[in-house]
Tab-separated table of C-alpha atoms and ligand atoms in Angstrom:
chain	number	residue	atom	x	y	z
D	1	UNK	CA	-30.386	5.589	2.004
D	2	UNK	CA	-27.103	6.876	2.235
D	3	UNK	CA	-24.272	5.600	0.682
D	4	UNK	CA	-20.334	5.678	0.428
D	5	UNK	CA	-19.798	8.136	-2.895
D	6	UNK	CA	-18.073	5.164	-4.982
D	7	UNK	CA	-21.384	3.912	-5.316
D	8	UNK	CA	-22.234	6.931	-7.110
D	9	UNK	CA	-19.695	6.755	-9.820
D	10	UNK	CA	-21.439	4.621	-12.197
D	11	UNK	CA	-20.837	5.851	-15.365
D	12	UNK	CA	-22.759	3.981	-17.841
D	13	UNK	CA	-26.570	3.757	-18.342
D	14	UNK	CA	-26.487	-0.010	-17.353
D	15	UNK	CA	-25.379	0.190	-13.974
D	16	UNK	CA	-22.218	-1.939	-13.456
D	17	UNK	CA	-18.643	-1.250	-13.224
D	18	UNK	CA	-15.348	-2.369	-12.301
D	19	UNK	CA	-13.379	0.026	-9.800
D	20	UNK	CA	-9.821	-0.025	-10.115
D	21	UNK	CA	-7.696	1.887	-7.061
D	22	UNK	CA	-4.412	2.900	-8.066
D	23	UNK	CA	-3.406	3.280	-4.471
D	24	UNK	CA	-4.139	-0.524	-3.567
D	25	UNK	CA	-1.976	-1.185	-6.667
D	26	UNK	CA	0.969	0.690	-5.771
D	27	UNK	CA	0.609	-0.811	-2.293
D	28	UNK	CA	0.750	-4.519	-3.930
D	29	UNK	CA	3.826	-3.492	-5.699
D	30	UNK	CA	5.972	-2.062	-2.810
D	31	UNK	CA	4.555	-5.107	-0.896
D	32	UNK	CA	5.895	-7.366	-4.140
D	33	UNK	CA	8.998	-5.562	-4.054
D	34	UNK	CA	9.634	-6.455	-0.161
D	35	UNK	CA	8.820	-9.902	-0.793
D	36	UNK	CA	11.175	-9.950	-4.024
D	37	UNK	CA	14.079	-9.245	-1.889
D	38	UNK	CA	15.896	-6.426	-4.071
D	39	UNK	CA	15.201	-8.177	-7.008
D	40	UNK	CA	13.955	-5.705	-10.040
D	41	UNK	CA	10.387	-6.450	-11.147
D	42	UNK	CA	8.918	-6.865	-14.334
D	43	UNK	CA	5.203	-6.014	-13.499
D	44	UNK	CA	3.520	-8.165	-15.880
D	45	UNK	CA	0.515	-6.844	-17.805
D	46	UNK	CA	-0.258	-9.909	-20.172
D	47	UNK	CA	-4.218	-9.822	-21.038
D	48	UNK	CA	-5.227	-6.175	-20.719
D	49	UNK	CA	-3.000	-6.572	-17.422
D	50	UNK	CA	-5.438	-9.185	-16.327
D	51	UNK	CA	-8.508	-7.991	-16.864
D	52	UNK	CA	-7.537	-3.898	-15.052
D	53	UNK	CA	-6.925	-2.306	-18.629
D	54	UNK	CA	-3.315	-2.332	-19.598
D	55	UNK	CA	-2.605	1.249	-20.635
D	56	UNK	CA	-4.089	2.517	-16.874
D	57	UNK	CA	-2.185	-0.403	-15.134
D	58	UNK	CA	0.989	0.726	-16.569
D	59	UNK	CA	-0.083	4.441	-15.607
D	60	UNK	CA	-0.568	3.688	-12.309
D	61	UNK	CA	3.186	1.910	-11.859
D	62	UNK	CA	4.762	4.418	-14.395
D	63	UNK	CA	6.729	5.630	-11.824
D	64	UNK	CA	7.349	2.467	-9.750
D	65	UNK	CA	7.944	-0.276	-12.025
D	66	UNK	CA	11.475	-1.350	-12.788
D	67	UNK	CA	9.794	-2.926	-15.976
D	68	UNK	CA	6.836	-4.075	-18.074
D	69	UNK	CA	6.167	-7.410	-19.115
D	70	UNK	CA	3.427	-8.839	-21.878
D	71	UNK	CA	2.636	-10.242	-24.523
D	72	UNK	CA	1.707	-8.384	-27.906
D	73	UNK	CA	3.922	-5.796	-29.954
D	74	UNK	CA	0.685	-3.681	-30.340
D	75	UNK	CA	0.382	-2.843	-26.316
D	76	UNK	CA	4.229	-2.764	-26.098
D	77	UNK	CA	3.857	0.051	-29.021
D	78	UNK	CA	0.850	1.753	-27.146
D	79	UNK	CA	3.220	2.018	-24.143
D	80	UNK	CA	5.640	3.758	-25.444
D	81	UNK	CA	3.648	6.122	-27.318
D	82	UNK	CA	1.567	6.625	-23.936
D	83	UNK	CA	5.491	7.738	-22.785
D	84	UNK	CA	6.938	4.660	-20.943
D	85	UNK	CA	10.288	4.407	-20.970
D	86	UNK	CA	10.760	1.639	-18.553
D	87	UNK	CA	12.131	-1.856	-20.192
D	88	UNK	CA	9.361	-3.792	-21.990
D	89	UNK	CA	9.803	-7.317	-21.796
D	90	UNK	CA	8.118	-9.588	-24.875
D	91	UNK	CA	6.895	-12.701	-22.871
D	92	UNK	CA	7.284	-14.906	-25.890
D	93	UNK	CA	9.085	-12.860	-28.202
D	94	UNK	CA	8.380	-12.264	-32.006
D	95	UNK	CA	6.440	-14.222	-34.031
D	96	UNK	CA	7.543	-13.511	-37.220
D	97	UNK	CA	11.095	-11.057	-38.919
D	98	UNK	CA	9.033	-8.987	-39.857
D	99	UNK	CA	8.066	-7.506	-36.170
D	100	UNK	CA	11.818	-6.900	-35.699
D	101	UNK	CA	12.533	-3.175	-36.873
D	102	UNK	CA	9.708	-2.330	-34.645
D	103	UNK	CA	11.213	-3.908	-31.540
D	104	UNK	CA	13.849	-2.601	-32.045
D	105	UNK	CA	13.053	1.406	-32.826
D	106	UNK	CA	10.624	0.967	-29.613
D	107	UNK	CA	13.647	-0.376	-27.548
D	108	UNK	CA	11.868	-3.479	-26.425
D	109	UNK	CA	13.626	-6.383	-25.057
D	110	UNK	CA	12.803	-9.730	-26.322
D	111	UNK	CA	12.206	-13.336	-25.287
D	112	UNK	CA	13.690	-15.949	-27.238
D	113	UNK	CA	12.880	-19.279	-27.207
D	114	UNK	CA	12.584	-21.090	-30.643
D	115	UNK	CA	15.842	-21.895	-32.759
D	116	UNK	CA	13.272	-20.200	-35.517
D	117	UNK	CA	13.698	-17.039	-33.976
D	118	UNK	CA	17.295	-17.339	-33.802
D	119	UNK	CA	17.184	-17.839	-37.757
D	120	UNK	CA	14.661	-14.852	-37.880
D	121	UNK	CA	17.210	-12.847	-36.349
D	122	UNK	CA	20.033	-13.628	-38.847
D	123	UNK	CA	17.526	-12.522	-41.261
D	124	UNK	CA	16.595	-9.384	-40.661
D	125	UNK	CA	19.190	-6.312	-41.517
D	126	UNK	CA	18.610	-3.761	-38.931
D	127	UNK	CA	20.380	-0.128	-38.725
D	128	UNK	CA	23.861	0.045	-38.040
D	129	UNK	CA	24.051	0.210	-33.830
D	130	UNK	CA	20.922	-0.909	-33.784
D	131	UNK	CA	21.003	-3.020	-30.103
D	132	UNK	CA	18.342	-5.617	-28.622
D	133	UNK	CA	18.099	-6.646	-25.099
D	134	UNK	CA	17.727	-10.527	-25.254
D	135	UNK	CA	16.820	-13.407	-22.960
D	136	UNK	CA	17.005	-16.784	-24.361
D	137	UNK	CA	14.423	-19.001	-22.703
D	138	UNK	CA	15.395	-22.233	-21.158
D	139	UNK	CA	12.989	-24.761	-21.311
D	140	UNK	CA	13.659	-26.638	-17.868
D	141	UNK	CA	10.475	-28.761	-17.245
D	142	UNK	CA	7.425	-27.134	-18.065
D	143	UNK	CA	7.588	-28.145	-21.886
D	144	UNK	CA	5.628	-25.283	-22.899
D	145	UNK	CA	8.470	-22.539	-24.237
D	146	UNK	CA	12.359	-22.625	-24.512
D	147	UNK	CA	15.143	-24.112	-25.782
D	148	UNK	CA	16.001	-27.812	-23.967
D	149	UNK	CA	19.434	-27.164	-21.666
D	150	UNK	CA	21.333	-29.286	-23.629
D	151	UNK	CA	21.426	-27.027	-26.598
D	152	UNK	CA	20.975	-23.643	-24.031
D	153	UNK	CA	24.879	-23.148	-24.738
D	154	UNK	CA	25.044	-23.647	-28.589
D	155	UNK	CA	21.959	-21.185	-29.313
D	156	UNK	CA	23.514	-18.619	-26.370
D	157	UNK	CA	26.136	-18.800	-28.896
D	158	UNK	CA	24.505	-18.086	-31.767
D	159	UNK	CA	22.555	-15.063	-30.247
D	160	UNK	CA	26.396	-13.844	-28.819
D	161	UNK	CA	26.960	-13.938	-32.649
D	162	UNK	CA	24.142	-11.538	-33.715
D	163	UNK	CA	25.764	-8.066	-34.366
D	164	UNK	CA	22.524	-6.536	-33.075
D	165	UNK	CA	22.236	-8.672	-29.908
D	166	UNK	CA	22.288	-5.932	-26.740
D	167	UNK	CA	22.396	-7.036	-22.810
D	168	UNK	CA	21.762	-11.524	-23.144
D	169	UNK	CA	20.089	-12.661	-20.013
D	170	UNK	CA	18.851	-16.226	-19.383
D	171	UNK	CA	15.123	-16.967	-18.261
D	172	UNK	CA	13.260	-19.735	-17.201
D	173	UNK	CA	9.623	-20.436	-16.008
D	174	UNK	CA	8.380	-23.132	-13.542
D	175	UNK	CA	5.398	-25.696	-13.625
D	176	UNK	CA	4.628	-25.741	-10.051
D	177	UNK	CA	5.527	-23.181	-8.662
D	178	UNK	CA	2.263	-22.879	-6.437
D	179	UNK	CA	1.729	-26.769	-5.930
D	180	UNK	CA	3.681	-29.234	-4.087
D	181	UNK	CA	6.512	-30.162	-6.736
D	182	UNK	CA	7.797	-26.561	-6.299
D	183	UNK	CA	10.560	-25.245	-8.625
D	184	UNK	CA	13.583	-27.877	-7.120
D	185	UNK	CA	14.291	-30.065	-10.126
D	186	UNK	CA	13.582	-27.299	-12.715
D	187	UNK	CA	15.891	-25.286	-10.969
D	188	UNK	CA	18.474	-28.536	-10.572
D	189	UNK	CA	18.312	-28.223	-14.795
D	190	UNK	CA	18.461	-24.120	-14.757
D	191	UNK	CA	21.145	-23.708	-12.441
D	192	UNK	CA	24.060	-25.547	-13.765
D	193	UNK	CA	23.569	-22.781	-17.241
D	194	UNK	CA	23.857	-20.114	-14.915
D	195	UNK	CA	27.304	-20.906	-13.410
D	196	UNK	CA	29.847	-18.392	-14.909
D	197	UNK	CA	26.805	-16.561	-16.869
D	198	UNK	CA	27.202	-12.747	-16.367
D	199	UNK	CA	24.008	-11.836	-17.897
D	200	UNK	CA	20.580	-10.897	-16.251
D	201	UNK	CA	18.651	-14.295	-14.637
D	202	UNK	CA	15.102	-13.997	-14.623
D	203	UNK	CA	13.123	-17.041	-13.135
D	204	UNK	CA	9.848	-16.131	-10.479
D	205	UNK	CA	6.446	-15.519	-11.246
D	206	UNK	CA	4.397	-14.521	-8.298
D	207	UNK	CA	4.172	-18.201	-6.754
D	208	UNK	CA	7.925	-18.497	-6.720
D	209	UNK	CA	8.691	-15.083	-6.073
D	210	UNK	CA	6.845	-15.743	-2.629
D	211	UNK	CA	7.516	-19.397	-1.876
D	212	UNK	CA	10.732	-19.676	-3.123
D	213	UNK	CA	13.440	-16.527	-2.248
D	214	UNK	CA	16.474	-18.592	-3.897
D	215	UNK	CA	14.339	-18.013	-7.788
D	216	UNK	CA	14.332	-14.323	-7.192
D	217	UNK	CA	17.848	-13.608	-8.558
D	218	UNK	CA	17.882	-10.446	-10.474
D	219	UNK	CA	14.652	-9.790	-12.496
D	220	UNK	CA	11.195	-11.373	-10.877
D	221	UNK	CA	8.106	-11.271	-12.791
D	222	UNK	CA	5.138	-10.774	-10.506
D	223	UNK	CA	1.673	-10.849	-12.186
D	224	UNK	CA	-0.933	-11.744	-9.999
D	225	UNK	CA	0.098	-10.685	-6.808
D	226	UNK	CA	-0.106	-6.961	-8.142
D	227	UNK	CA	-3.218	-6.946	-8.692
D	228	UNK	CA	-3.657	-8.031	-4.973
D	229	UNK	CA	-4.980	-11.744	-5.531
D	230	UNK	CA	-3.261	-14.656	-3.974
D	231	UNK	CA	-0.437	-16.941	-6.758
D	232	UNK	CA	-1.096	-20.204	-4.272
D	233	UNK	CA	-3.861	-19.956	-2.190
D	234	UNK	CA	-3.618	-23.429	-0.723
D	235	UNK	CA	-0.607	-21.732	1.035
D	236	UNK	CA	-1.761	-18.328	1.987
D	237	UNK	CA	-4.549	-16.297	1.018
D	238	UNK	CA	-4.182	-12.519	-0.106
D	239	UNK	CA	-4.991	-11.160	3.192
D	240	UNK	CA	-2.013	-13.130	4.869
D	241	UNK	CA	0.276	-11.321	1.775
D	242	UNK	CA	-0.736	-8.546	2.808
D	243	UNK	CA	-2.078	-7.456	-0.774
D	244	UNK	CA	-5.325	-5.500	-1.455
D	245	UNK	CA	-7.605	-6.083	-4.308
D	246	UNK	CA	-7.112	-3.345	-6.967
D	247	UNK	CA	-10.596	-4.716	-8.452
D	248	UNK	CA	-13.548	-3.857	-7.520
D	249	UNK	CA	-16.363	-5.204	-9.538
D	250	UNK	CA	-20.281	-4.460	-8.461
D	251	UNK	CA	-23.551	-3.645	-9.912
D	252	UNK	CA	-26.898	-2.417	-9.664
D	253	UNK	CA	-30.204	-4.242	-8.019
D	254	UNK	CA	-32.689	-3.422	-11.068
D	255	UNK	CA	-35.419	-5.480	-9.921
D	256	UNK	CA	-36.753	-7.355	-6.330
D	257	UNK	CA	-38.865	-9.885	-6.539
D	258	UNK	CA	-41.114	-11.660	-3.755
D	259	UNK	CA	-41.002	-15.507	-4.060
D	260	UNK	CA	-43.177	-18.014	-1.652
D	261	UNK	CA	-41.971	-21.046	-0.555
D	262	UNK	CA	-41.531	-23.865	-3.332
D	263	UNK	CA	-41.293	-20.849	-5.946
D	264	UNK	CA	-37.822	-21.283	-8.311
D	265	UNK	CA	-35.676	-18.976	-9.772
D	266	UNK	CA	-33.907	-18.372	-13.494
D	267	UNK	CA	-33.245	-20.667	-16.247
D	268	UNK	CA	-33.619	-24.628	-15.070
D	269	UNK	CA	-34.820	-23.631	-11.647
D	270	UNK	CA	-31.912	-24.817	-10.023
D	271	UNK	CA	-32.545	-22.547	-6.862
D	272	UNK	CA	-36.303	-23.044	-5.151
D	273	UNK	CA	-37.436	-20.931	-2.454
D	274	UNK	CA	-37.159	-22.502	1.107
D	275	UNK	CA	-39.337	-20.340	2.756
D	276	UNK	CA	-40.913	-16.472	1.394
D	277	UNK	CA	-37.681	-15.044	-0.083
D	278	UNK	CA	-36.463	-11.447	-1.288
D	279	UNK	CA	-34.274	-11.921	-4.294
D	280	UNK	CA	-32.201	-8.944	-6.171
D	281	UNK	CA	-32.052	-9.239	-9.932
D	282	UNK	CA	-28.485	-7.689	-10.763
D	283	UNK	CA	-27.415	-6.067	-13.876
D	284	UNK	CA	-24.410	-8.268	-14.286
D	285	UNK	CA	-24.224	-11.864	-15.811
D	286	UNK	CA	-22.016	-14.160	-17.633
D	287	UNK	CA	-21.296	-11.627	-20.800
D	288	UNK	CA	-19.668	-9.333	-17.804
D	289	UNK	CA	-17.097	-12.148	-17.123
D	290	UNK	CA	-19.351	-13.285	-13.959
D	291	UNK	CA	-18.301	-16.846	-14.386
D	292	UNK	CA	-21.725	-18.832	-15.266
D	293	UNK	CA	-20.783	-22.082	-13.149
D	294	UNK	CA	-20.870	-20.656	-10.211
D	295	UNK	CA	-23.508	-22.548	-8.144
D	296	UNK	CA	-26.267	-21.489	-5.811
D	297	UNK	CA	-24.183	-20.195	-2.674
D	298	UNK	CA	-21.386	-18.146	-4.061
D	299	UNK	CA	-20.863	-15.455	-1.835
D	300	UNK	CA	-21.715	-11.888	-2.854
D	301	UNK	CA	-22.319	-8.354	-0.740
D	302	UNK	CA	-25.232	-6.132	-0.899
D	303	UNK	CA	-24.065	-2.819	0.520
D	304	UNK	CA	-21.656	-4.342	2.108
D	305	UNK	CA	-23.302	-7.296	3.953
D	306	UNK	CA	-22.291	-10.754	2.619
D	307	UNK	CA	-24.999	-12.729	0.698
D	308	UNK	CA	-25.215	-15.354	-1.810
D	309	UNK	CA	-26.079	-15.731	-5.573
D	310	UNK	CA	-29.233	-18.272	-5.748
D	311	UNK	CA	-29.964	-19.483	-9.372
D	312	UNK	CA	-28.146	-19.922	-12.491
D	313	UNK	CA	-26.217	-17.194	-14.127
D	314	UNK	CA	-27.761	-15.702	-16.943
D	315	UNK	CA	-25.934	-13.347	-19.700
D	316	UNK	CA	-27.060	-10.384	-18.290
D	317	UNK	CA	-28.272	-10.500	-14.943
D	318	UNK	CA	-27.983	-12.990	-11.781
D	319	UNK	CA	-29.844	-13.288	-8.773
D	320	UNK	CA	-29.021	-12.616	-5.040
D	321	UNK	CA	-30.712	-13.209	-1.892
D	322	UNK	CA	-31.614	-10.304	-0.389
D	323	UNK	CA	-34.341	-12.128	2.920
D	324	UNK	CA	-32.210	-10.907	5.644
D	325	UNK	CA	-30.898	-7.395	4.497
D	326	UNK	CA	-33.908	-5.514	4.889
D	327	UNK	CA	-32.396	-2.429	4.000
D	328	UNK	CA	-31.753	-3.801	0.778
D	329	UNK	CA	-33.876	-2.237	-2.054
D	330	UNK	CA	-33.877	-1.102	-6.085
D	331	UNK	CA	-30.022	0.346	-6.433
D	332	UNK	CA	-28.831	-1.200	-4.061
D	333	UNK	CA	-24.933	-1.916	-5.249
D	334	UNK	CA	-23.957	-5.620	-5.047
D	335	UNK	CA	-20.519	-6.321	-5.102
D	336	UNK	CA	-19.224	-9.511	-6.882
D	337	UNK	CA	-15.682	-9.672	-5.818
D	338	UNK	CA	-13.600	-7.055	-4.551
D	339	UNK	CA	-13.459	-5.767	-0.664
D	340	UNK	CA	-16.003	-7.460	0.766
D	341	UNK	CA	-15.927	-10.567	-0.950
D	342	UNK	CA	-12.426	-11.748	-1.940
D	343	UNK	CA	-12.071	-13.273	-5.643
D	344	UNK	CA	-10.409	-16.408	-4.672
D	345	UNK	CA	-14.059	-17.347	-2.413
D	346	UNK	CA	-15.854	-16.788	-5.948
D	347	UNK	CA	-12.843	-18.467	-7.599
D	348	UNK	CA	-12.864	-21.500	-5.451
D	349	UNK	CA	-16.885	-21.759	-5.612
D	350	UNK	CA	-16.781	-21.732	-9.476
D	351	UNK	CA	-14.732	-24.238	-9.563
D	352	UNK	CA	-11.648	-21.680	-11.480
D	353	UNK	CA	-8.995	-19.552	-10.688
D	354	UNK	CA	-8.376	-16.206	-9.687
D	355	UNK	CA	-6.713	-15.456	-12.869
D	356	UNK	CA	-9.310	-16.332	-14.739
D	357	UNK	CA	-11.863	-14.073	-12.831
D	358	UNK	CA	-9.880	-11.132	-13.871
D	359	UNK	CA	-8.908	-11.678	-17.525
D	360	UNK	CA	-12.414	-12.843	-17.956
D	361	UNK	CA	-13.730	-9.342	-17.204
D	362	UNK	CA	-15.928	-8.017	-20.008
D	363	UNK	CA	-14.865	-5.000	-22.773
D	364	UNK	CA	-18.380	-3.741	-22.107
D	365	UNK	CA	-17.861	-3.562	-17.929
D	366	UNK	CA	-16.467	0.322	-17.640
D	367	UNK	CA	-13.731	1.066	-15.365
D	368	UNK	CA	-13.833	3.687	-12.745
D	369	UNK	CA	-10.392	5.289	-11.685
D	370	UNK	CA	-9.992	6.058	-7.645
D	371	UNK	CA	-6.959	6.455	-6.096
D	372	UNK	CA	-4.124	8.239	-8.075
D	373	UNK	CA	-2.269	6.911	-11.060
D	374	UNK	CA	1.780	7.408	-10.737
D	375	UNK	CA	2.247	9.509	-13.784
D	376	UNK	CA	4.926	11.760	-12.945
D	377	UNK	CA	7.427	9.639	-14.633
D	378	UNK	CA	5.278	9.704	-18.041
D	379	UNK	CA	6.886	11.860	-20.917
D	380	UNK	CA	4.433	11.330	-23.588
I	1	PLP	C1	2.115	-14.734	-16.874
I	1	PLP	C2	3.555	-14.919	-16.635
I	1	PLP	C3	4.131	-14.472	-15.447
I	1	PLP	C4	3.335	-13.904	-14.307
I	1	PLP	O1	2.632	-14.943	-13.651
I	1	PLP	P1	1.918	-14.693	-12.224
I	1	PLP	O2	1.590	-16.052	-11.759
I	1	PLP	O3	0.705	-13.868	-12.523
I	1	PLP	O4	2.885	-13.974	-11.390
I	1	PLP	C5	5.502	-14.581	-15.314
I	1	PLP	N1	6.251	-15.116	-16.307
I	1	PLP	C6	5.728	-15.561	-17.449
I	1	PLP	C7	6.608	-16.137	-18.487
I	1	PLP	C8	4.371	-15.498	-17.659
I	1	PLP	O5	3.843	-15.957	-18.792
């Protein structure tokens, strides 16, 4: 049987793999950046960029991306040394004075959002013309990180105070961005902070970035949509973006069993045969990041024609129908989520998010490379 050559590039001996396309992820960010209105981006590439491997992700948008956005000191470090020399935004800042002389001999720009951290800073001595990008983080409804408005202007003080204190911008983040309350009464507490402010304003994550143009204002932090999933898919699926999934995730039929009618399948026998059935054991389960709730049903492909998983997921392996695909044999490369399935069906069917698909993915799934990174820009 003939197939396209991605299906030959799995690398490992267990056949599975997650295929990343560079060109699909550029695409997402110029289609980001349209959206985002001339609004710089912070590409954020929390969680091993959700799931797509952090150091590659970055790679691919070395060239594009106004900015990088996460989470740990370690990847922000990696970056750098990799030869980024974009802005690197620290999501939720430091957690202790000691991480300061790093973040600031790596140039990184840093969240902060704790009255500790203000303290931290006044602790630290730093070299003479030493300077740190800031953004103080307003806490204006979710409760989660951020400094309540009402003291916004005495701890914007105290950072204007810090001899080492760079560029101060003001950040917020929204609740609800992708549900029905929307971002109006957060922004109702942001906005009156931001009158007279001549600082950077960063508010959007993806949800707001595409529902709600008056949050872009001059830095938008887009996670999701880069990776070509949908932020709010009760209002408009990735396809109606316009995005295209970077990832890619298949594997391997390793076995085919024959099953007569009445005959069940896997662990609790949850699925039973409704008539003589083909079914494709596939090396991928649960300990991939294939979540294990999803139920008899969830849509798969087998070389490209849609089927559906039919008993519980196991650690290593699930099953898929494969009765009306004749052509369907041993190798035969089943595709979990990716082109011809779209992640937010298997999301929705699991009863999880899209996001959660993604950073879920496995250490021990490899990652093939197609499309071209944007490394021109890299130095190191
Ligand atoms: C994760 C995160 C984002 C990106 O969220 P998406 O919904 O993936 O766009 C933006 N801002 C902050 C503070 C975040 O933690």
């Amino acid at each position: 049987m003939s197939r396209p050559p991605y299906t030959e590039s799995f690398p490992l001996f267990r056949p599975i793999h997650a295929r990343i396309d560079f060109d699909a992820l550029r695409h997402n960010y110029l289609r980001t950046r349209e959206l985002a209105g001339g609004a710089r981006m912070w590409a954020v590439i929390k969680a091993n960029a959700y799931g797509h491997g952090i150091t590659r992700i970055a790679r691919g948008l070395a060239g594009l991306a106004d900015g990088f956005a996460l989470l740990d000191l370690e990847d922000a470090v990696r970056l750098r040394e990799a030869g980024i020399t974009q802005p690197i935004l620290l999501l939720e800042g430091f957690f202790s004075p000691k991480d300061l002389p790093e973040i600031a001999a790596r140039q990184l720009t840093v969240v902060v959002h704790t009255f500790e951290q203000l303290d931290w800073l006044a602790s630290v001595s730093l070299p003479a013309g030493t300077r740190v990008p800031l953004f103080l983080k307003i806490n204006s409804g979710m409760n989660r990180l951020g400094i309540p408005p009402a003291q916004a202007m005495a701890a914007l003080a105290r950072l204007r105070a810090w001899p080492h204190a760079g560029v101060i911008g003001l950040m917020t983040h929204f609740a609800d961005a992708d549900g029905e309350r929307g971002v109006e009464t957060q922004l109702a507490r942001f906005r009156p902070l931001t009158e007279g402010f001549d600082g950077p304003l960063t508010m959007a994550n993806s949800a707001a970035l595409l529902r709600f143009p008056q949050t872009h204002a001059d830095w938008v932090r887009p996670g999701i949509l880069l990776y070509g999933a949908s932020p709010a898919t009760a209002y408009a699926s990735a396809e109606q973006i316009g995005l295209k999934p970077v990832m890619r995730f298949e594997a391997k039929v390793i076995a085919v069993q024959h099953l007569q009618p009445g005959e069940r399948i896997g662990y609790g026998g949850i699925f039973t045969a409704e008539r003589a059935m083909r079914i494709g054991t596939v090396a991928c389960g649960y300990a991939d990041g294939y979540p294990r709730h999803a139920p008899n049903g969830t849509p798969v492909a087998v070389d490209g024609v849609r089927s559906r998983l039919v008993g519980r997921v196991s650690m290593d392996m699930i099953s898929v129908d494969l009765t009306d695909i004749p052509a369907a044999a041993l190798g035969s490369v089943v595709e979990l989520w990716g082109e011809h399935v779209s992640l937010d069906d298997v999301a929705a069917a699991a009863g999880t998010v899209n996001y959660e698909l993604l950073c879920a993915l496995a250490l021990r799934v490899p990652a093939v490379e197609v499309g071209n990174a944007d490394v021109s820009a890299l130095t190191g």
